[in-house]
Coordinates of C-alpha atoms and ligand atoms in Angstrom, one line a residue:
M20 CA 0.0 0.0 0.0
S21 CA 1.3 3.4 -0.8
Q22 CA -0.5 6.8 -0.9
I23 CA -4.2 6.6 -1.8
R24 CA -4.0 6.3 -5.6
G25 CA -7.3 4.6 -6.3
R26 CA -8.4 6.6 -9.3
F27 CA -5.0 7.4 -10.7
E28 CA -3.2 5.7 -13.5
K29 CA 0.3 6.6 -12.4
D30 CA 2.4 6.4 -9.2
A31 CA 3.1 9.7 -7.5
D32 CA 6.1 11.6 -8.6
E33 CA 8.8 11.1 -6.0
R34 CA 9.1 14.8 -5.4
A35 CA 5.4 15.2 -5.0
E36 CA 5.4 12.3 -2.6
S37 CA 8.1 13.7 -0.4
Y38 CA 6.6 17.2 -0.6
T39 CA 3.2 16.1 0.7
A40 CA 4.4 13.7 3.4
S41 CA 4.1 14.8 7.0
I42 CA 5.1 11.6 8.8
Q43 CA 8.6 13.1 9.7
Y44 CA 6.8 15.3 12.2
D45 CA 3.2 14.1 12.7
W46 CA 4.3 10.8 14.0
R47 CA 4.1 12.6 17.4
L48 CA 0.3 12.4 17.1
Y49 CA 0.4 8.6 17.4
P50 CA -0.9 8.2 21.0
Y51 CA -3.8 10.6 20.2
D52 CA -4.5 9.0 16.9
I53 CA -4.7 5.5 18.4
A54 CA -6.8 6.7 21.4
G55 CA -9.2 8.3 18.9
S56 CA -9.3 5.2 16.7
I57 CA -10.0 3.0 19.7
A58 CA -12.9 5.1 20.8
H59 CA -14.2 5.2 17.2
A60 CA -14.0 1.5 16.8
R61 CA -15.8 0.9 20.1
M62 CA -18.6 3.2 19.0
L63 CA -18.8 1.5 15.6
G64 CA -19.2 -1.8 17.4
R65 CA -21.8 -0.5 19.9
Q66 CA -23.8 0.9 17.1
G67 CA -23.7 -2.3 15.1
I68 CA -21.9 -0.5 12.2
I69 CA -19.3 -3.2 12.5
T70 CA -19.7 -6.3 14.8
E71 CA -18.5 -6.2 18.4
Q72 CA -16.0 -8.9 17.5
E73 CA -14.6 -6.8 14.6
A74 CA -14.3 -3.9 17.0
E75 CA -12.4 -6.1 19.5
T76 CA -10.0 -7.3 16.8
I77 CA -9.3 -3.7 15.6
I78 CA -8.8 -2.5 19.1
G79 CA -6.3 -5.3 19.9
G80 CA -4.5 -4.5 16.7
L81 CA -4.3 -0.8 17.5
N82 CA -2.9 -1.6 21.0
A83 CA -0.3 -3.8 19.4
V84 CA 0.7 -1.0 16.9
R85 CA 1.1 1.4 19.8
E86 CA 3.4 -1.0 21.5
E87 CA 5.5 -1.3 18.3
I88 CA 5.8 2.5 18.2
E89 CA 6.7 2.7 21.8
Q90 CA 9.3 0.0 21.5
G91 CA 10.8 1.6 18.5
S92 CA 10.2 -1.3 16.2
F93 CA 7.6 0.4 14.1
E94 CA 8.7 1.4 10.6
F95 CA 7.4 4.8 9.6
R96 CA 7.0 4.9 5.9
P97 CA 7.0 8.3 4.1
E98 CA 5.2 6.9 1.1
L99 CA 2.2 6.4 3.4
E100 CA 2.2 10.2 3.9
D101 CA 1.1 10.7 7.5
I102 CA 0.6 9.1 10.9
H103 CA -3.0 8.2 10.1
M104 CA -2.2 6.2 7.1
N105 CA 0.9 4.6 8.7
I106 CA -1.1 3.3 11.6
E107 CA -4.0 2.1 9.5
A108 CA -1.7 0.3 7.1
R109 CA 0.1 -1.5 9.9
L110 CA -3.2 -2.3 11.5
I111 CA -4.3 -4.0 8.3
E112 CA -1.0 -5.9 8.0
K113 CA -1.5 -7.2 11.6
V114 CA -5.2 -8.0 11.7
G115 CA -6.0 -8.5 8.1
E116 CA -8.9 -7.1 6.0
V117 CA -11.1 -6.3 9.0
G118 CA -8.6 -3.5 9.9
G119 CA -10.0 -1.7 6.8
K120 CA -13.3 -1.3 8.6
L121 CA -11.8 1.1 11.1
H122 CA -12.1 4.0 8.7
T123 CA -15.9 3.5 8.3
A124 CA -17.8 6.7 9.1
R125 CA -14.6 8.7 9.4
S126 CA -12.3 10.8 7.2
R127 CA -8.8 11.9 7.8
N128 CA -10.2 15.4 8.0
D129 CA -12.1 14.8 11.2
Q130 CA -9.4 12.4 12.4
V131 CA -6.6 15.0 12.2
A132 CA -8.8 17.7 13.8
L133 CA -9.4 15.3 16.6
D134 CA -5.7 14.4 17.0
M135 CA -4.7 18.0 17.1
R136 CA -7.3 18.8 19.7
L137 CA -6.2 16.0 21.9
F138 CA -2.6 17.1 21.5
A139 CA -3.5 20.7 22.3
R140 CA -5.5 19.7 25.3
D141 CA -2.4 18.0 26.8
A142 CA -0.2 20.9 25.8
I143 CA -2.5 23.3 27.7
L144 CA -2.4 21.2 30.9
R145 CA 1.4 21.0 30.7
A146 CA 1.7 24.7 30.1
V147 CA -0.4 25.5 33.1
E148 CA 1.6 23.1 35.3
A149 CA 4.9 24.5 34.1
L150 CA 3.6 28.1 34.7
R151 CA 2.8 27.1 38.3
R152 CA 6.3 25.8 38.8
L153 CA 7.8 29.0 37.7
Q154 CA 5.3 31.0 39.8
K155 CA 6.5 28.9 42.8
A156 CA 10.1 29.6 42.0
L157 CA 9.3 33.3 42.0
V158 CA 7.4 33.1 45.3
D159 CA 10.3 31.2 46.9
V160 CA 12.9 33.7 45.9
A161 CA 10.7 36.6 46.9
G162 CA 10.0 34.9 50.3
A163 CA 13.7 34.2 50.9
N164 CA 14.6 37.9 50.2
K165 CA 11.7 39.7 51.9
G166 CA 13.6 42.6 53.3
V167 CA 15.7 43.3 50.1
V168 CA 15.3 46.8 48.7
M169 CA 16.2 47.7 45.1
P170 CA 15.6 50.6 42.8
G171 CA 12.4 50.4 40.8
Y172 CA 13.0 51.7 37.3
T173 CA 11.2 53.6 34.6
H174 CA 13.0 54.2 31.3
L175 CA 15.7 52.0 32.9
Q176 CA 16.5 55.0 35.1
R177 CA 16.4 54.5 38.9
A178 CA 13.0 55.8 39.9
Q179 CA 11.8 54.9 43.4
P180 CA 12.8 52.3 46.0
V181 CA 10.8 49.0 45.9
L182 CA 11.1 45.6 47.5
L183 CA 12.7 43.0 45.4
A184 CA 9.8 40.7 46.4
H185 CA 7.4 43.3 44.9
H186 CA 9.3 43.3 41.7
L187 CA 9.3 39.5 41.5
L188 CA 5.6 39.3 42.3
A189 CA 5.0 41.4 39.2
Y190 CA 6.0 38.4 37.2
F191 CA 3.8 36.2 39.3
E192 CA 0.8 38.3 38.1
M193 CA 1.9 38.1 34.5
L194 CA 2.1 34.3 34.7
E195 CA -1.3 34.3 36.5
R196 CA -2.8 36.0 33.5
D197 CA -1.1 33.5 31.2
I198 CA -2.6 30.6 33.1
G199 CA -6.0 32.3 32.7
R200 CA -5.5 32.5 29.0
F201 CA -4.5 28.9 28.6
K202 CA -7.4 27.7 30.8
C203 CA -9.9 29.8 28.9
S204 CA -8.7 28.5 25.6
R205 CA -9.2 25.0 26.9
K206 CA -13.0 25.5 26.7
R207 CA -12.8 26.0 23.0
T208 CA -10.3 23.1 22.5
D209 CA -12.3 20.6 24.4
I210 CA -14.7 19.9 21.6
L211 CA -15.0 16.6 19.7
P212 CA -14.8 17.1 15.9
L213 CA -15.0 13.3 15.1
G214 CA -18.2 12.4 13.3
S215 CA -17.9 15.4 10.9
G216 CA -16.4 13.1 8.3
A217 CA -14.8 14.8 5.3
L218 CA -17.0 17.8 5.8
A219 CA -20.7 17.0 5.6
G220 CA -21.1 14.5 8.4
V221 CA -21.3 10.7 7.8
A222 CA -24.1 8.5 6.5
Y223 CA -24.1 6.1 9.5
Q224 CA -26.0 6.1 12.8
I225 CA -23.0 7.1 14.9
D226 CA -23.1 8.1 18.5
R227 CA -20.9 11.1 18.9
E228 CA -21.7 11.7 22.6
S229 CA -20.3 8.4 23.7
V230 CA -17.1 9.0 21.8
A231 CA -16.8 12.4 23.4
K232 CA -17.3 10.9 26.8
E233 CA -14.8 8.2 26.2
L234 CA -12.2 10.7 25.1
G235 CA -13.0 13.1 27.9
F236 CA -14.4 15.9 25.7
D237 CA -16.8 18.5 27.2
Q238 CA -18.8 18.9 24.0
V239 CA -19.3 17.7 20.5
S240 CA -18.9 20.1 17.6
R241 CA -22.2 21.6 16.3
N242 CA -21.3 22.1 12.6
S243 CA -19.4 19.5 10.6
I244 CA -18.0 22.0 8.1
D245 CA -16.6 24.2 10.9
A246 CA -15.3 21.3 12.8
V247 CA -12.9 20.1 10.1
S248 CA -11.8 23.6 9.1
D249 CA -11.4 25.2 12.5
R250 CA -7.9 25.7 13.9
D251 CA -8.7 28.5 16.2
F252 CA -7.7 26.4 19.2
L253 CA -4.1 26.3 17.8
L254 CA -4.2 30.1 17.3
E255 CA -5.4 30.6 20.8
Y256 CA -2.6 28.4 22.2
G257 CA -0.1 30.2 19.9
S258 CA -1.2 33.6 21.1
A259 CA -1.3 32.7 24.8
A260 CA 2.2 31.1 24.3
S261 CA 3.4 34.2 22.5
I262 CA 2.3 36.5 25.3
C263 CA 3.7 34.1 27.9
M264 CA 7.1 34.0 26.0
M265 CA 7.1 37.8 25.9
H266 CA 6.8 37.7 29.7
L267 CA 9.6 35.2 30.0
S268 CA 11.7 37.3 27.7
R269 CA 11.3 40.3 29.9
L270 CA 12.2 38.3 33.0
A271 CA 15.2 36.9 31.1
E272 CA 16.3 40.4 30.0
E273 CA 16.3 41.5 33.7
V274 CA 18.4 38.5 34.7
V275 CA 20.8 39.4 31.9
L276 CA 21.0 43.0 33.1
W277 CA 21.0 42.2 36.8
S278 CA 23.8 39.7 36.5
S279 CA 26.1 42.2 34.7
A280 CA 28.8 44.0 36.6
E281 CA 27.0 47.2 35.9
F282 CA 24.0 46.1 38.0
D283 CA 25.4 43.3 40.1
F284 CA 22.0 42.6 41.7
V285 CA 22.1 38.8 41.3
E286 CA 24.4 36.0 40.5
V287 CA 23.1 33.2 38.1
D288 CA 23.9 29.8 39.5
D289 CA 26.8 28.0 37.7
A290 CA 24.4 25.3 36.6
Y291 CA 22.5 27.9 34.5
A292 CA 25.6 29.9 33.2
T293 CA 28.0 29.2 30.4
G294 CA 31.7 30.1 29.9
S295 CA 33.3 31.8 27.0
S296 CA 35.6 29.9 24.6
I297 CA 38.1 32.7 24.6
M298 CA 37.7 34.9 27.8
P299 CA 38.4 32.8 30.8
Q300 CA 36.8 35.2 33.3
K301 CA 33.4 35.2 31.6
K302 CA 30.2 33.8 33.2
N303 CA 27.5 34.3 30.7
P304 CA 23.7 34.1 31.3
D305 CA 23.1 32.1 28.1
V306 CA 20.0 30.4 29.4
A307 CA 18.3 33.8 29.9
E308 CA 19.5 35.0 26.6
L309 CA 18.1 31.9 24.8
A310 CA 14.8 32.3 26.6
R311 CA 14.7 35.9 25.2
G312 CA 15.9 34.7 21.8
K313 CA 13.5 31.9 21.4
T314 CA 10.5 34.2 22.0
G315 CA 10.7 35.0 18.3
R316 CA 9.8 31.4 17.4
A317 CA 6.5 31.6 19.2
Y318 CA 5.6 34.9 17.4
G319 CA 6.8 33.5 14.1
N320 CA 4.8 30.3 14.5
L321 CA 1.7 32.3 15.4
M322 CA 2.1 34.4 12.3
S323 CA 2.6 31.3 10.2
L324 CA -0.6 29.8 11.5
L325 CA -2.6 33.0 11.1
T326 CA -1.3 33.4 7.5
M327 CA -1.9 29.8 6.7
M328 CA -5.6 30.1 7.7
K329 CA -6.5 33.5 6.3
G330 CA -7.4 32.7 2.7
L331 CA -8.7 29.1 3.0
P332 CA -12.1 28.4 1.6
L333 CA -14.3 26.0 3.7
A334 CA -13.8 23.3 4.6
Y335 CA -10.5 21.3 4.9
D336 CA -7.6 22.3 2.7
R337 CA -4.2 20.6 2.7
D338 CA -2.5 23.9 3.6
M339 CA -3.7 23.0 7.1
Q340 CA -1.1 20.2 7.4
E341 CA 1.3 23.1 7.9
D342 CA -0.2 23.7 11.3
K343 CA 1.8 20.9 12.9
E344 CA 5.4 21.9 12.8
A345 CA 4.6 25.4 13.8
F346 CA 2.4 24.3 16.7
F347 CA 4.7 21.6 17.9
D348 CA 7.6 24.0 17.9
T349 CA 5.6 26.5 20.0
V350 CA 4.6 23.9 22.5
D351 CA 8.2 22.5 22.8
T352 CA 9.7 26.0 23.0
L353 CA 7.3 27.2 25.6
L354 CA 7.5 24.2 27.9
A355 CA 11.3 24.0 27.7
T356 CA 11.6 27.7 28.4
L357 CA 9.2 27.6 31.4
D358 CA 11.1 24.7 32.8
V359 CA 14.6 26.1 32.5
C360 CA 13.4 29.5 33.8
A361 CA 12.0 27.9 36.9
G362 CA 15.3 26.3 37.6
M363 CA 17.3 29.5 36.8
V364 CA 15.0 31.7 39.0
S365 CA 15.0 29.3 42.0
T366 CA 18.8 29.2 42.1
L367 CA 19.4 32.9 41.6
R368 CA 21.6 34.4 44.3
V369 CA 20.4 37.9 45.3
K370 CA 23.0 40.5 46.4
P371 CA 21.2 42.7 48.9
E372 CA 24.1 45.0 49.6
S373 CA 24.4 45.8 45.9
T374 CA 20.7 46.5 45.5
A375 CA 20.7 48.6 48.6
R376 CA 23.7 50.6 47.3
A377 CA 21.9 51.3 44.1
V378 CA 19.0 52.6 46.0
R379 CA 21.2 55.1 47.8
Q380 CA 22.5 56.6 44.5
G381 CA 20.3 58.6 42.1
H382 CA 18.1 60.6 44.5
L383 CA 15.4 58.0 44.6
L384 CA 13.6 59.8 47.5
A385 CA 12.8 62.9 45.4
T386 CA 9.2 61.9 45.0
D387 CA 8.9 61.5 48.7
L388 CA 10.3 65.0 49.2
A389 CA 7.7 66.4 46.8
D390 CA 5.0 64.4 48.7
Y391 CA 6.3 65.9 52.0
L392 CA 5.8 69.4 50.6
V393 CA 2.3 68.5 49.4
K394 CA 1.4 67.3 52.9
K395 CA 2.6 70.7 54.2
G396 CA 0.1 72.4 51.8
E397 CA 2.1 72.9 48.6
P398 CA 0.3 72.1 45.3
F399 CA 2.0 69.0 43.8
R400 CA 3.2 70.8 40.6
S401 CA 5.1 73.5 42.5
A402 CA 6.4 70.9 45.0
H403 CA 7.7 68.9 42.0
D404 CA 9.4 72.0 40.7
A405 CA 11.1 72.9 44.0
V406 CA 12.4 69.4 44.5
A407 CA 13.6 69.2 40.9
R408 CA 15.7 72.3 41.5
L409 CA 16.9 70.9 44.8
V410 CA 18.0 67.7 43.1
A411 CA 19.8 69.7 40.4
R412 CA 21.7 71.5 43.2
A413 CA 22.6 68.3 45.0
A414 CA 23.7 66.7 41.8
R415 CA 25.9 69.7 40.9
E416 CA 27.6 69.5 44.3
G417 CA 27.9 65.7 44.1
K418 CA 25.8 65.3 47.3
A419 CA 23.0 63.0 48.2
L420 CA 19.7 64.6 49.2
D421 CA 20.2 63.9 52.8
G422 CA 23.6 65.5 52.6
L423 CA 22.1 69.0 52.3
K424 CA 21.5 71.2 55.3
L425 CA 18.0 72.4 56.4
S426 CA 19.0 75.9 55.4
E427 CA 19.8 74.7 51.9
Y428 CA 16.5 72.9 51.7
R429 CA 14.7 76.1 52.7
E430 CA 16.2 78.0 49.8
F431 CA 13.9 76.0 47.7
S432 CA 10.8 76.0 49.9
P433 CA 10.1 77.6 53.3
R434 CA 7.8 74.6 54.0
F435 CA 10.8 72.4 54.7
G436 CA 11.4 71.7 58.4
E437 CA 13.6 69.5 60.6
D438 CA 11.3 66.5 60.0
V439 CA 12.4 66.3 56.4
F440 CA 15.3 64.3 57.6
S441 CA 13.0 61.5 58.7
I442 CA 12.4 60.7 55.0
S443 CA 14.2 57.5 54.3
V444 CA 14.1 54.4 52.1
E445 CA 12.1 52.7 54.8
S446 CA 9.6 55.5 55.1
S447 CA 9.3 55.7 51.4
L448 CA 8.4 52.0 51.1
A449 CA 6.1 52.0 54.2
A450 CA 4.2 55.0 52.7
R451 CA 3.0 53.0 49.7
D452 CA 0.5 51.3 52.0
H453 CA -2.4 50.2 49.8
V454 CA -3.4 47.1 47.8
G455 CA -0.8 46.8 45.1
G456 CA 1.8 49.0 46.8
T457 CA 5.3 48.1 47.8
A458 CA 4.9 48.7 51.6
P459 CA 6.5 45.7 53.4
K460 CA 3.3 44.6 55.1
R461 CA 1.4 44.8 51.7
V462 CA 4.1 42.8 50.0
E463 CA 3.9 40.3 52.9
Q464 CA 0.2 40.0 52.3
A465 CA 0.7 39.7 48.5
L466 CA 3.2 36.9 49.1
A467 CA 0.8 35.1 51.4
E468 CA -2.0 35.4 48.8
A469 CA 0.3 34.2 46.1
K470 CA 1.2 31.1 48.2
K471 CA -2.4 30.5 48.9
R472 CA -3.3 30.6 45.2
L473 CA -0.5 28.1 44.5
A474 CA -1.7 25.8 47.2
N475 CA -5.4 25.9 46.2
R476 CA -5.1 24.5 42.8
Ligands
LIG263 N1 -1.9 14.8 7.0 C1 -3.1 15.6 6.8 C2 -3.0 16.9 7.6 O1 -2.3 16.9 8.5 C3 -4.2 14.7 7.3 C4 -5.5 15.1 6.6 C5 -5.5 14.7 5.2 N2 -6.7 15.0 4.6 C6 -6.8 15.0 3.2 N3 -8.0 15.3 2.8 N4 -5.8 14.9 2.5 O2 -3.8 17.8 7.4

């Protein structure tokens, strides 16, 4: 048996055959393809479309084929195009003609849609689990470094003091939204397309609900034409994965920056660093750089899938075979990146003296000085102006803000009093005392809530 050539008078051109084959990558669908076929065969037997005995024989054969694949003795044949044909051909070799009854009331169009949905459903679960592991790593590092202060940045300029834990929990929130996106896409993935046939449905008394139940699907598709041509669930995974990779890339970028001598906020564990082939002193954050670099794959794959779909007339078109490599690559890239980032984050060594030193340079309490004047009755705009001039003066003289005398402060506003010297990094943090702020007790609460969320699911 080679490709389906029933009505043709010639064999396929070798180039055409290799051009259309997908077995090199879609072999990965085998567990899903076999699970789907078993559920289908059982249903055919129950409905009397084939005999129960025939169904049993087919199911036994499919299980044996799965074992061959798992043991590595299965021979994948490119001339059989894809995983569906490879499995079916081997089934027929093993159980004889009756194996040819498996494809009753089915088309490869609904079969491949089913396989991809089963694959995507697992990929969603695995992404959510990997996201949780990274969230836990963030919570652990935040919890182990509760008192550590660092500069918060805007425009990559030191802006205001924040707790390192607060900064890390920002990533916890991003990942929380990622989890939400994956879970939400699951609702639209968890739909059984089988029974749609090539496109119009099938001319047999099938029982789709029972197949859905056996395969653990929430629903059956409501329109056969849509069911064989819908790949939205792959696009949703691809966009959730792209957004998630963007988050990971930002985290990675901060690890790269923070581990440089210029920042010196953290040290990447040796297990997650790489040396240079020429410069013996180098310790490079290659894992973080690759996480950042691989983000483009997810975006590119999403773009490929969107472009692949945009001009397709209903229903199935062979273009859609191109969904696989793009999707598999996104899944592999995302899961590997989440995994390695969890390891890298959980082994980061924070350097609290360094981060505290950075907080002391760059007049990070200027906003607090303006707020001080506001509390003494100054409108914020003119308070901002007075402090800006004060900062310029301190900078000119190479002094810190608390290195100026009260008389000097008063040159910029008569509202300054002795109590201005009670403004400190600690008072600045503590003042941001509301939900979402960096006050230590708020961060403590946020940390406790984050832990609770991790424990409750
Ligand atoms: N390998 C094909 C794919 O991935 C399976 C469906 C083939 N259907 C067809 N009508 N040729 O899309």
